[in-house]
CSV table of C-alpha atoms in Angstrom, one decimal:
chain,number,residue,atom,x,y,z
A,284,MET,CA,-39.5,-9.1,-15.4
A,285,PHE,CA,-39.3,-7.1,-18.7
A,286,SER,CA,-36.3,-6.3,-20.8
A,287,VAL,CA,-35.8,-2.8,-22.2
A,288,LYS,CA,-37.1,-4.0,-25.5
A,289,ASP,CA,-40.2,-5.4,-23.9
A,290,VAL,CA,-40.9,-2.1,-22.1
A,291,ALA,CA,-40.2,-0.1,-25.3
A,292,ASP,CA,-42.7,-2.3,-27.2
A,293,ARG,CA,-45.4,-2.0,-24.4
A,294,LEU,CA,-45.1,1.8,-24.2
A,295,SER,CA,-44.6,2.3,-28.0
A,296,LEU,CA,-41.2,3.9,-27.4
A,297,SER,CA,-37.8,3.3,-28.8
A,298,PRO,CA,-35.3,1.3,-26.7
A,299,SER,CA,-33.1,4.3,-26.5
A,300,LYS,CA,-35.9,6.4,-25.0
A,301,VAL,CA,-36.3,3.7,-22.3
A,302,TYR,CA,-32.6,3.7,-21.6
A,303,ARG,CA,-32.8,7.5,-21.3
A,304,LEU,CA,-35.7,7.2,-18.8
A,305,ILE,CA,-33.5,4.8,-16.8
A,306,GLU,CA,-30.5,7.1,-16.9
A,307,GLU,CA,-32.6,10.0,-15.8
A,308,ARG,CA,-33.9,7.9,-12.9
A,309,GLU,CA,-37.5,8.3,-14.0
A,310,LEU,CA,-37.9,4.5,-14.5
A,311,SER,CA,-36.6,2.2,-11.8
A,312,HIS,CA,-35.0,-1.0,-12.8
A,313,HIS,CA,-32.9,-4.0,-11.6
A,314,LYS,CA,-29.5,-4.9,-13.0
A,315,ILE,CA,-29.0,-8.6,-13.1
A,316,GLY,CA,-25.7,-9.9,-14.4
A,317,GLY,CA,-25.3,-6.7,-16.5
A,318,ALA,CA,-28.8,-7.0,-18.0
A,319,ILE,CA,-31.5,-4.4,-17.2
A,320,ARG,CA,-34.8,-5.7,-16.1
A,321,ILE,CA,-38.0,-3.8,-15.2
A,322,SER,CA,-40.6,-5.4,-13.0
A,323,GLU,CA,-44.4,-5.1,-13.5
A,324,GLU,CA,-44.5,-3.0,-10.3
A,325,GLN,CA,-41.7,-0.6,-11.5
A,326,LEU,CA,-43.5,-0.2,-14.8
A,327,SER,CA,-46.8,0.5,-13.0
A,328,GLU,CA,-45.1,3.1,-10.7
A,329,PHE,CA,-43.7,4.8,-13.7
A,330,LEU,CA,-47.0,4.9,-15.4
A,331,GLN,CA,-48.7,6.3,-12.2
A,332,LYS,CA,-46.1,9.1,-12.0
A,333,THR,CA,-46.7,10.0,-15.7
A,334,THR,CA,-50.5,10.0,-15.5
A,335,ARG,CA,-52.1,13.3,-16.0
A,336,GLU,CA,-55.5,13.9,-14.4
A,337,ARG,CA,-58.1,15.6,-16.5
A,338,ARG,CA,-59.3,18.8,-14.9
A,339,THR,CA,-63.1,18.9,-14.8
A,340,ASP,CA,-63.4,22.2,-12.9
A,341,ALA,CA,-61.8,24.3,-15.5
A,342,ALA,CA,-63.4,25.5,-18.7
A,343,PRO,CA,-61.7,24.0,-21.8
A,344,SER,CA,-59.2,26.4,-23.3
A,345,VAL,CA,-60.0,27.3,-26.9
A,346,ARG,CA,-57.2,28.8,-28.9
A,347,PRO,CA,-57.7,30.2,-32.4
A,348,HIS,CA,-56.1,28.2,-35.2
A,349,PRO,CA,-52.7,29.8,-35.9
A,350,TYR,CA,-53.3,30.0,-39.6
A,351,LYS,CA,-56.7,31.4,-39.4
A,352,LEU,CA,-56.8,34.7,-41.3
A,353,LYS,CA,-58.4,37.7,-39.7
A,354,HIS,CA,-60.9,39.7,-41.6
A,355,ILE,CA,-59.5,42.7,-43.3
A,356,HIS,CA,-61.7,45.8,-43.1
A,357,ARG,CA,-61.4,48.6,-45.6
């Protein structure tokens, strides 16, 4: 079982962000004697829900750089 700080460290997030994920019911947890604990399974489920699959059937979108200047024709 991991503490909020442990999960924050593992995910490179702040503890307040982990608390927010818990409050928003995106990250399941156990409350034991007032302490919040997250199991390995709960963390794995959260990571599975947040995984984005890379689309291989679509052509990569290419957007022009926002600061690229257009040619001025006179």
